[in-house]
Tab-separated table of C-alpha atoms in Angstrom:
chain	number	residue	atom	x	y	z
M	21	UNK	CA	9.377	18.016	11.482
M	22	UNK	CA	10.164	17.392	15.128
M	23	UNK	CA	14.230	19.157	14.675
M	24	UNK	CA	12.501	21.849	12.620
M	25	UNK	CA	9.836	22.625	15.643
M	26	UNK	CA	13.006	22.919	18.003
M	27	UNK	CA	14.866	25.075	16.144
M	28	UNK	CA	12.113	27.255	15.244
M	29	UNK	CA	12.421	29.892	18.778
M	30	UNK	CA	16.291	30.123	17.838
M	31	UNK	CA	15.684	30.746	14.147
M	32	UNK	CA	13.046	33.229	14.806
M	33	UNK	CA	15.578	34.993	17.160
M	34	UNK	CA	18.373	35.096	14.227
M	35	UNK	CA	15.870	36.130	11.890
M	36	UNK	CA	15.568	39.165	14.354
M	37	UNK	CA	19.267	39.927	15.199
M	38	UNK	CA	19.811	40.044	11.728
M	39	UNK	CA	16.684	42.313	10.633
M	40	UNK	CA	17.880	44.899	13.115
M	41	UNK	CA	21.578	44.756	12.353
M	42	UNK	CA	20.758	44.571	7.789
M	43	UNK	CA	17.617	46.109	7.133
M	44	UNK	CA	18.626	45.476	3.293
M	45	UNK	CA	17.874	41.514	3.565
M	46	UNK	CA	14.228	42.302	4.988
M	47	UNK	CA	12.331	40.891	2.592
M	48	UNK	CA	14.640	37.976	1.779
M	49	UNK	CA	14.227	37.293	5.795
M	50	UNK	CA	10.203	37.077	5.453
M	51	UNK	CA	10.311	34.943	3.044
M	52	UNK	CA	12.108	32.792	4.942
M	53	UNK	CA	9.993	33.223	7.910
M	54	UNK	CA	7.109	32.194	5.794
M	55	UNK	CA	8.899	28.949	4.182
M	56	UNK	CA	9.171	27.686	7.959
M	57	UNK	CA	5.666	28.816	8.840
M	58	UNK	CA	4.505	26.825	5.567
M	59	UNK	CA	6.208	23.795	7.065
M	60	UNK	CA	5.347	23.728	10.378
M	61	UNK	CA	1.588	24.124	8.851
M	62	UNK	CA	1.869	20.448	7.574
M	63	UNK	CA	0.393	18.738	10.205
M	64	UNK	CA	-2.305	20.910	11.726
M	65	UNK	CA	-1.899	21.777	15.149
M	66	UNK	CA	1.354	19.660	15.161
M	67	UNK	CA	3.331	22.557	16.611
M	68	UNK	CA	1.460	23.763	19.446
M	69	UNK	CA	-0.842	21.420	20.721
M	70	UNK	CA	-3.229	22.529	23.654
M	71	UNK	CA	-3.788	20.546	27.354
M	72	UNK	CA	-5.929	17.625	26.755
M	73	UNK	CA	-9.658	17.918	28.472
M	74	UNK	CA	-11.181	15.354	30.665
M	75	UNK	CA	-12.793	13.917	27.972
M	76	UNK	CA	-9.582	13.569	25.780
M	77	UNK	CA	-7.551	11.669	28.583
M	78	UNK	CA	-10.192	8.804	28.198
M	79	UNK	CA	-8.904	7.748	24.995
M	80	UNK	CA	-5.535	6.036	26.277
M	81	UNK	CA	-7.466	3.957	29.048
M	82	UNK	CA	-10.150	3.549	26.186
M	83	UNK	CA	-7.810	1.925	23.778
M	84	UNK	CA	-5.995	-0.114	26.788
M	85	UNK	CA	-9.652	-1.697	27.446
M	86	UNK	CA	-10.281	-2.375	23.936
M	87	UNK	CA	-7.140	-4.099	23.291
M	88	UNK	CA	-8.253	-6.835	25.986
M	89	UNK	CA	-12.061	-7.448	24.846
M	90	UNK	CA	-13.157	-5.846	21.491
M	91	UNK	CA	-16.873	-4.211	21.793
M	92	UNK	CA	-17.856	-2.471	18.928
M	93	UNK	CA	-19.814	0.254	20.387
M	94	UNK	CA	-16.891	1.174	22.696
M	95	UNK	CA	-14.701	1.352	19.341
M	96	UNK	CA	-17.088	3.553	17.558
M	97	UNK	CA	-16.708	5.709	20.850
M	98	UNK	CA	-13.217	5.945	20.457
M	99	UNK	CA	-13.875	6.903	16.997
M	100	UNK	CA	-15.247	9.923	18.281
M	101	UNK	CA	-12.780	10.604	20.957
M	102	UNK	CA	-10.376	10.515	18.211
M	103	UNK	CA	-12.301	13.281	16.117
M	104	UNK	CA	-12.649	15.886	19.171
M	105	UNK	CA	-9.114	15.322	20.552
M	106	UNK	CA	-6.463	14.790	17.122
M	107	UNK	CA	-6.174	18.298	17.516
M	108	UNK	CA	-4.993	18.923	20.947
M	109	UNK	CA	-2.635	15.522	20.802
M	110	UNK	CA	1.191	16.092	19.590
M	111	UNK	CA	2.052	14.505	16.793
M	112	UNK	CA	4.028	11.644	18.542
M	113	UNK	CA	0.656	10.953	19.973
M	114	UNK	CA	-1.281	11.145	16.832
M	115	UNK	CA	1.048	8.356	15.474
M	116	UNK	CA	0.728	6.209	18.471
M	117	UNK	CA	-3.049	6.705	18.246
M	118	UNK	CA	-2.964	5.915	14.461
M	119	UNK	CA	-1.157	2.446	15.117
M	120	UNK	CA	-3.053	1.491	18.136
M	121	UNK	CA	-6.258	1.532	15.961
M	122	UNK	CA	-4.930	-0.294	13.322
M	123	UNK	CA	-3.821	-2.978	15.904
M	124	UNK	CA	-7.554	-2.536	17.215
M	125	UNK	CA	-9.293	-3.163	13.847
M	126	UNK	CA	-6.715	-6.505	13.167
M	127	UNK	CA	-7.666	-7.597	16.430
M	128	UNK	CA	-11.627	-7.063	16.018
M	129	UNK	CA	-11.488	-8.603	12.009
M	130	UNK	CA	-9.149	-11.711	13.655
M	131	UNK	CA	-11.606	-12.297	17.031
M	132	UNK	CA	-14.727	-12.250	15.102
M	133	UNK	CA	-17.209	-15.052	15.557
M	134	UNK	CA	-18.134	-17.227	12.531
M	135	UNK	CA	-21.516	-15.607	12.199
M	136	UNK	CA	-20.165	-12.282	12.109
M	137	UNK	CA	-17.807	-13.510	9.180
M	138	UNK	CA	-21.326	-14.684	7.331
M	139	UNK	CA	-23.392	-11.524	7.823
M	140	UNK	CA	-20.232	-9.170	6.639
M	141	UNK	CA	-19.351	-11.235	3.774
M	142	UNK	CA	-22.767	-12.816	2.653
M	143	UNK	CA	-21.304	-16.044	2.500
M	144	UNK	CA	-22.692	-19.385	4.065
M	145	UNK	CA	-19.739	-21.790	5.763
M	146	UNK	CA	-20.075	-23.838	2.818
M	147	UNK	CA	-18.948	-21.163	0.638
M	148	UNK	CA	-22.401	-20.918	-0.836
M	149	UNK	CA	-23.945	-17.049	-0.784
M	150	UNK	CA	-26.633	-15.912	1.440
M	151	UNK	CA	-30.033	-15.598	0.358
M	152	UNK	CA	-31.805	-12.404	2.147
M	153	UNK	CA	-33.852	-15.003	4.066
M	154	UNK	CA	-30.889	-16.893	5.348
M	155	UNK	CA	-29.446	-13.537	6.489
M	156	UNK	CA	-32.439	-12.257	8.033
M	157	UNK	CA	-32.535	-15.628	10.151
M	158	UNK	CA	-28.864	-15.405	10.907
M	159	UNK	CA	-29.588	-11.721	11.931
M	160	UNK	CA	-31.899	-12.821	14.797
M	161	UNK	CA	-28.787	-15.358	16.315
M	162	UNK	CA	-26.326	-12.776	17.138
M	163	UNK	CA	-25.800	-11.061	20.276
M	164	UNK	CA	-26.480	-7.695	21.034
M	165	UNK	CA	-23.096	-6.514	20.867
M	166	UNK	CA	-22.789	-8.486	17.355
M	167	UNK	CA	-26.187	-7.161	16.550
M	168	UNK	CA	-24.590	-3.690	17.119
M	169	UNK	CA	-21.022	-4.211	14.790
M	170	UNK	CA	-22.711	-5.073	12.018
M	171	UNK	CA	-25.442	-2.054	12.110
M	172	UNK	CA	-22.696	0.074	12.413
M	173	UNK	CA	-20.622	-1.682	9.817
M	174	UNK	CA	-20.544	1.643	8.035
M	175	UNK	CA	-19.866	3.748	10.467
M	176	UNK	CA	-17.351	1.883	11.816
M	177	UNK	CA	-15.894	1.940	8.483
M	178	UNK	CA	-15.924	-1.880	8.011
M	179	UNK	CA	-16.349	-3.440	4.320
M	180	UNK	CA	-16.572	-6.679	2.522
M	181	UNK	CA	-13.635	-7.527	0.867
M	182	UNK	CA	-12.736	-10.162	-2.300
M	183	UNK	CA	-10.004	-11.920	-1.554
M	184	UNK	CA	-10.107	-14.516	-4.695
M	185	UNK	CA	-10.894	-18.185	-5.241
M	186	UNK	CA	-14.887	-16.706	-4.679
M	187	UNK	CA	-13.409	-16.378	-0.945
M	188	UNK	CA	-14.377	-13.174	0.730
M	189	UNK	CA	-13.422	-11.120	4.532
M	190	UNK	CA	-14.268	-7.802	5.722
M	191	UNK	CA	-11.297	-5.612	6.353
M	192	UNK	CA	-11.446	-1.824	7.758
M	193	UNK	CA	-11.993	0.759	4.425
M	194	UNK	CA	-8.936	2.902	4.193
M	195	UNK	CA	-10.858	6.101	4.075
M	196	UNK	CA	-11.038	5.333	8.207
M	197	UNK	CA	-7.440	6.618	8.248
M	198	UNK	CA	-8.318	9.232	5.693
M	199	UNK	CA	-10.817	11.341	7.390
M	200	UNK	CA	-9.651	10.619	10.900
M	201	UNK	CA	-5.930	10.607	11.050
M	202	UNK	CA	-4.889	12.354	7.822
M	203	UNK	CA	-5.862	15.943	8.676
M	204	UNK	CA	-3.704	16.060	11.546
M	205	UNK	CA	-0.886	14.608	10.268
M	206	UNK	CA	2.268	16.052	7.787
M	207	UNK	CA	1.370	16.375	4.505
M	208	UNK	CA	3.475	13.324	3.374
M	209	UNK	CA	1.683	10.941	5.710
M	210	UNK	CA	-1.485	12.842	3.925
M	211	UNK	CA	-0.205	11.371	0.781
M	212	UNK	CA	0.433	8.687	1.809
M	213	UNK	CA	-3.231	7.762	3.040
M	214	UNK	CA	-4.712	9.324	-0.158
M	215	UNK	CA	-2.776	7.115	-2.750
M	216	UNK	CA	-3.570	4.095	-0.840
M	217	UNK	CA	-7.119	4.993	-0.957
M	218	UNK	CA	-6.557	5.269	-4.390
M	219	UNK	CA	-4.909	2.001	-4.471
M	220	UNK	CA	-8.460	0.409	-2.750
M	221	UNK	CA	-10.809	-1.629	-4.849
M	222	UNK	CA	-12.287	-3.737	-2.582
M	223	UNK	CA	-9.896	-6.737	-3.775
M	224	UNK	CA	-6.412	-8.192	-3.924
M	225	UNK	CA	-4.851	-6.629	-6.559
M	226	UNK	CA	-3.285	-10.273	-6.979
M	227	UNK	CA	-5.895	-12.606	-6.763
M	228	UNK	CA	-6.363	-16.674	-8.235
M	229	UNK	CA	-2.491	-16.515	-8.931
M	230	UNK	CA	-2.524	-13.624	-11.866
M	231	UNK	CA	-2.613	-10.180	-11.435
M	232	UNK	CA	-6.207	-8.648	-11.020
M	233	UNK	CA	-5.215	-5.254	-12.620
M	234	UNK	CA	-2.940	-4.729	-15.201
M	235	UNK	CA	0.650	-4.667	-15.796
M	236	UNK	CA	0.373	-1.078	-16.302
M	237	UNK	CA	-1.558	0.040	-13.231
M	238	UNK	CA	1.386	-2.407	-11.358
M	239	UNK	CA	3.935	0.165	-13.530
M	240	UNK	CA	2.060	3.463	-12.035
M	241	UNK	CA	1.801	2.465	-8.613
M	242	UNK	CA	5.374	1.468	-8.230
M	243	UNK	CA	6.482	4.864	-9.963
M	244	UNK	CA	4.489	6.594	-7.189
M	245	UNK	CA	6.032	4.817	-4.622
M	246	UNK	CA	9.202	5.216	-5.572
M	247	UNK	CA	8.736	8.829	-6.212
M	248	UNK	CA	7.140	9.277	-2.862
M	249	UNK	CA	10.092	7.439	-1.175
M	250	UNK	CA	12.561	10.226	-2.531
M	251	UNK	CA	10.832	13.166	-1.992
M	252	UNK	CA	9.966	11.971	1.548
M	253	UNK	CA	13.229	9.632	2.505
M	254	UNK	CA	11.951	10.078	6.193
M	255	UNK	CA	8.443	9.585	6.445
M	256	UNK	CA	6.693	8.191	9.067
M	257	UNK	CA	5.632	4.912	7.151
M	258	UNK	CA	8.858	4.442	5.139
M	259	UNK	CA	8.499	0.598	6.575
M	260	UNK	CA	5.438	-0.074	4.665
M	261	UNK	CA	6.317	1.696	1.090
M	262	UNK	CA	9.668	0.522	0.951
M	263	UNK	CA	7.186	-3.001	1.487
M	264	UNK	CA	5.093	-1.616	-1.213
M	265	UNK	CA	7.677	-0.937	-3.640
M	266	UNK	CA	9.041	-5.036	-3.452
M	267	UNK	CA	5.716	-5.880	-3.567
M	268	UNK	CA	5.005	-3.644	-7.072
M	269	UNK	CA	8.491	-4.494	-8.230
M	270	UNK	CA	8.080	-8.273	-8.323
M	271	UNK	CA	4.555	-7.984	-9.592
M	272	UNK	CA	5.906	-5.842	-12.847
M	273	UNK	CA	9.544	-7.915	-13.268
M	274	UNK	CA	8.005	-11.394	-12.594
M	275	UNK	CA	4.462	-11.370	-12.648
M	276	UNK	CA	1.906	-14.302	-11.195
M	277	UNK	CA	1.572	-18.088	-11.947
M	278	UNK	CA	-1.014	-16.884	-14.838
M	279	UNK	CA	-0.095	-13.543	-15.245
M	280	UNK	CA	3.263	-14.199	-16.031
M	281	UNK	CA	5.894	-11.360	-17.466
M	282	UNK	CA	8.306	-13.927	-19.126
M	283	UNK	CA	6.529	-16.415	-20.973
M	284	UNK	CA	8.791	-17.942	-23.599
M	285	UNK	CA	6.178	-18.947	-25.910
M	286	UNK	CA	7.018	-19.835	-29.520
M	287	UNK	CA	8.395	-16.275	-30.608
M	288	UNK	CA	8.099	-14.332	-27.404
M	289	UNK	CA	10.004	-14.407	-24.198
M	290	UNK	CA	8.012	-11.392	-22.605
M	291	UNK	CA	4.321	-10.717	-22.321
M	292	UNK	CA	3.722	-7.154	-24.696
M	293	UNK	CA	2.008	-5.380	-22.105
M	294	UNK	CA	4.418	-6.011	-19.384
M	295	UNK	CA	7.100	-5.165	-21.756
M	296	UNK	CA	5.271	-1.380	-22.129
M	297	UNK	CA	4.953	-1.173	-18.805
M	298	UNK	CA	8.122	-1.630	-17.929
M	299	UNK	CA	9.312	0.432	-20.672
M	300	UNK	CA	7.555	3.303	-18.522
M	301	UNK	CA	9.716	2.336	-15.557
M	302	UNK	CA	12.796	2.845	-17.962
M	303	UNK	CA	12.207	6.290	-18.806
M	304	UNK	CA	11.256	7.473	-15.941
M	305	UNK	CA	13.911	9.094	-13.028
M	306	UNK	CA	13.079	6.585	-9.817
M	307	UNK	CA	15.080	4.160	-8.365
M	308	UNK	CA	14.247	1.529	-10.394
M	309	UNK	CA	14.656	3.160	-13.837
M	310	UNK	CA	18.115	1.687	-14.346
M	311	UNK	CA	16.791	-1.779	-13.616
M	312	UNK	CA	14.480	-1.806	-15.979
M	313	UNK	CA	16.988	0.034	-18.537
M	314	UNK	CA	18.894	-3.481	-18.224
M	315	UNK	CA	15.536	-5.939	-18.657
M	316	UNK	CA	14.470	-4.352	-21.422
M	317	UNK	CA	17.915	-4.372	-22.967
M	318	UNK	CA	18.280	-8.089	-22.472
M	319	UNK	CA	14.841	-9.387	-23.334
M	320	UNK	CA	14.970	-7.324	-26.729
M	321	UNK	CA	18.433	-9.355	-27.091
M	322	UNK	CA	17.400	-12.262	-26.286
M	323	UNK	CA	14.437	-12.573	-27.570
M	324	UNK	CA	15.561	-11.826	-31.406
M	325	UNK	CA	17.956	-15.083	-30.695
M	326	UNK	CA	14.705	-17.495	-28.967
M	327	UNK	CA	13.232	-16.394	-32.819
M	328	UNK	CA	16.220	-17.896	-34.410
M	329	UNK	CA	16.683	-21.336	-32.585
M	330	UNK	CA	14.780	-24.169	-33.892
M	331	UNK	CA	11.570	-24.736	-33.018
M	332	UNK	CA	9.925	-27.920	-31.598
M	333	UNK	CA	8.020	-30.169	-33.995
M	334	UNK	CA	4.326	-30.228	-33.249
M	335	UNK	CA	3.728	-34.045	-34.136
M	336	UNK	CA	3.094	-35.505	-31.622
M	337	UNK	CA	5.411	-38.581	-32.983
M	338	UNK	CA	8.359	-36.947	-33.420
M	339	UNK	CA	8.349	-35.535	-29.501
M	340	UNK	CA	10.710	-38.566	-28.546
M	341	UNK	CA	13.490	-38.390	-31.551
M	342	UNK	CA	16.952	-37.516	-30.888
M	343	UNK	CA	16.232	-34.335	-32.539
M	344	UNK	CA	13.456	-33.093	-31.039
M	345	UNK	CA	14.783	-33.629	-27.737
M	346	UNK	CA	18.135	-32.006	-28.760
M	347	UNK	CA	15.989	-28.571	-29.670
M	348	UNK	CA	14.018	-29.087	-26.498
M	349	UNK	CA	17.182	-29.357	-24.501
M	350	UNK	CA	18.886	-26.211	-26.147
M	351	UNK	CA	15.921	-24.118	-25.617
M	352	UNK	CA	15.285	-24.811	-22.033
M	353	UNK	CA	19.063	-24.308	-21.403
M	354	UNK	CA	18.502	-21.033	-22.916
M	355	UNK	CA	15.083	-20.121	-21.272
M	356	UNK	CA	17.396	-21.230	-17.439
M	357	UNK	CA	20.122	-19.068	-18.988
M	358	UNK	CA	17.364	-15.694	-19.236
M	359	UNK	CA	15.870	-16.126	-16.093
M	360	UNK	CA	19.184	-16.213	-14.119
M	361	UNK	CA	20.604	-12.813	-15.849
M	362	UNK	CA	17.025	-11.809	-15.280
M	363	UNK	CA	17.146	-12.448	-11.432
M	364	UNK	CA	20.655	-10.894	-11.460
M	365	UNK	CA	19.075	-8.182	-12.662
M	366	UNK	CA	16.536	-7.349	-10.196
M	367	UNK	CA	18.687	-8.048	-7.598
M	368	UNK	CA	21.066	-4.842	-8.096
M	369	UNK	CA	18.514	-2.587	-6.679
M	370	UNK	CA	18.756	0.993	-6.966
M	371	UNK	CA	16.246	2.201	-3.963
C-alpha cells in the first residue's frame, strides 16, 4: 500500500501522457485509473490523511501516561480519542495506535488487583463461584477507580473468559479491534480482525488437554489461514497468522493429550474424524495440502498392516508370557516406527 501511494502522482501523470498521445487506449486507461483508486480505497482515509486537531495530538501523550499507571476512565477516553482521530492519522500511525492498545489492555488485565479478578470472573480465591451477595459485598471494597473498570466493563470492551480446569480471566473482546481499528485499516487487516472475531467463543479452543472444538472446525480455520497468508503474503500481521497456522497445524496433525489424532487402538491408528478433517486439508490448494496428501497416504498404509499384526491377549494371565510380550514389543516398535515418518512428515512444510 505504502509503494502504491508513492507511485500514484507519477502513474497518474503516465496515464495522462499517454491519453493525449493514444486516444485509442482511453478506456483501457480508466480502467486502470479506477483499479488504483479501488486500492488506495482499502484503508479509508489511508491516502490523504488531514492535520491532526488539538484534541487528536492528546492521544500520543495519552497513551505515554497510560502505559505508566493504568486508570480505566483515562483508557475509555482514549477510546474515544481513537474514534474522532483514526481518520486524520496515516496509516503508519493507525498501526502504532493499534499495538499500543493492545500493549495497554495486557498491561491493565496483568496489573489488576485480586478483587478486580473476582468481580470480572465471578469466582471466589478459592475457586468457588460468587453468590450475588458475595459480589454485592465485594462491590462496596473497591476503589473508585476499580469501582469505575468494572461499570464500564462493557464499554471498555472487557469480558470473562474460560480458560479450562473451571479456571476463568477476563481478556479484552476482539470486537474492540473490530469497530475501532478495522475501518481504517486495508481491507486484509479488515479480514483479518473479522475471522478472528469469528474465531472468539469466549474460551480456549484447547482447553483440559483435548481440543474444545472439533477436529473439523481445527481443519477450517487452518484452511483460512493459510489461504489468507497467500492472498496477502505481506500483511501487516503476517507474525501472528503464520503463529496461527503452527498453532492449527499441530492441533489437526497431532491433536491434545485426550483429543488425540493418532491413537493406535486395537484396529485404528487414527481418530475418524481427524482423519476427515484432514482429508479436507488434502484436497484443498494451501500450503499444507501436500502434507496432508502424505499423512493420509501413510496412515491408510499403515493402518491396514496394525489390522494384520497379532493382537495382545486380554487375560490378564497371559500379559507376562514370552508371547505376549513378543506381540507387545512388535507393536510398539511399529506404533515408534509411525510416529517418526509421521513427524518427518510435518516437518517438510510447504508455507
Amino acid at each position: 500500500m505504502n509503494l502504491l501511494q508513492k507511485s500514484l502522482p507519477f502513474t497518474a501523470l503516465i496515464i495522462f501522457t499517454l491519453l493525449s498521445a493514444c486516444q485509442k487506449h482511453e478506456n483501457n486507461q480508466k480502467i486502470e485509473a479506477s483499479e488504483i483508486a479501488a486500492s488506495e480505497a482499502n484503508a479509508i482515509g489511508a491516502s490523504s490523511p488531514q492535520v491532526l486537531t488539538q484534541d487528536c495530538r492528546q492521544v500520543d501523550s495519552t497513551i505515554q501516561q497510560l502505559e505508566k499507571t493504568i486508570v480505566a476512565e483515562d483508557l475509555n477516553d482514549l477510546n474515544q480519542l481513537f474514534k474522532d482521530c483514526l481518520a486524520s492519522a496515516t496509516l503508519e500511525k493507525r498501526y502504532q495506535w493499534q499495538a499500543k492498545s493492545a500493549d495497554i489492555y495486557q498491561k491493565l488485565i496483568t496489573d489488576a488487583s485480586p478483587q478486580i479478578f473476582q468481580y470480572m470472573t465471578d469466582q471466589l480465591s478459592d475457586g468457588q463461584t460468587m453468590t450475588a451477595k458475595q459480589k454485592q459485598a465485594l462491590y462496596k471494597q473497591l476503589k473508585p477507580s476499580e469501582k469505575y473498570l468494572v461499570d464500564h466493563a462493557k464499554a471498555l470492551y472487557l469480558e470473562k473468559f474460560y480458560v479450562g480446569e473451571g479456571e476463568y480471566t477476563f481478556v479484552q473482546h476482539p470486537q474492540y479491534d473490530l469497530d475501532i481499528f478495522a475501518p481504517y485499516l486495508e481491507k486484509s487487516d479488515q479480514l483479518y480482525f473479522k475471522q478472528l472475531g469469528k474465531e472468539y467463543t469466549g474460551a480456549n479452543y484447547i482447553m483440559d488437554a483435548g481440543l474444545a472444538i472439533s477436529f473439523d472446525d481445527v481443519a477450517n480455520r487452518l484452511l483460512f489461514w493459510e489461504k489468507f497468508n497467500k492472498d496477502y503474503p505481506r500483511n501487516h500481521f503476517k507474525p501472528q497468522v503464520l503463529e496461527n497456522i503452527e498453532q492449527y497445524r499441530n492441533a489437526l496433525f497431532q491433536g491434545e493429550d485426550n483429543t488425540r489424532t493418532l491413537w493406535f487402538d486395537e484396529d485404528k491408528i487414527a481418530d475418524d474424524q481427524a482423519m476427515k478433517a484432514i482429508d479436507k486439508i488434502a484436497k484443498s490448494k494451501t500450503a499444507s495440502s501436500q502434507t496432508a496428501q502424505n499423512f493420509v497416504s501413510l496412515i491408510h498404509e499403515s493402518e491396514t498392516l496394525w489390522q494384520q499384526m497379532p493382537k495382545p491377549s486380554t487375560e490378564s494371565n497371559d500379559e507376562d508370557s514370552p508371547e505376549q510380550l513378543s506381540i507387545r514389543e512388535q507393536r510398539t516398535a511399529f506404533e515408534q516406527k509411525i510416529r517418526k515418518s509421521v513427524e518427518a512428515i510435518l516437518a517438510q512444510k510447504n508455507n
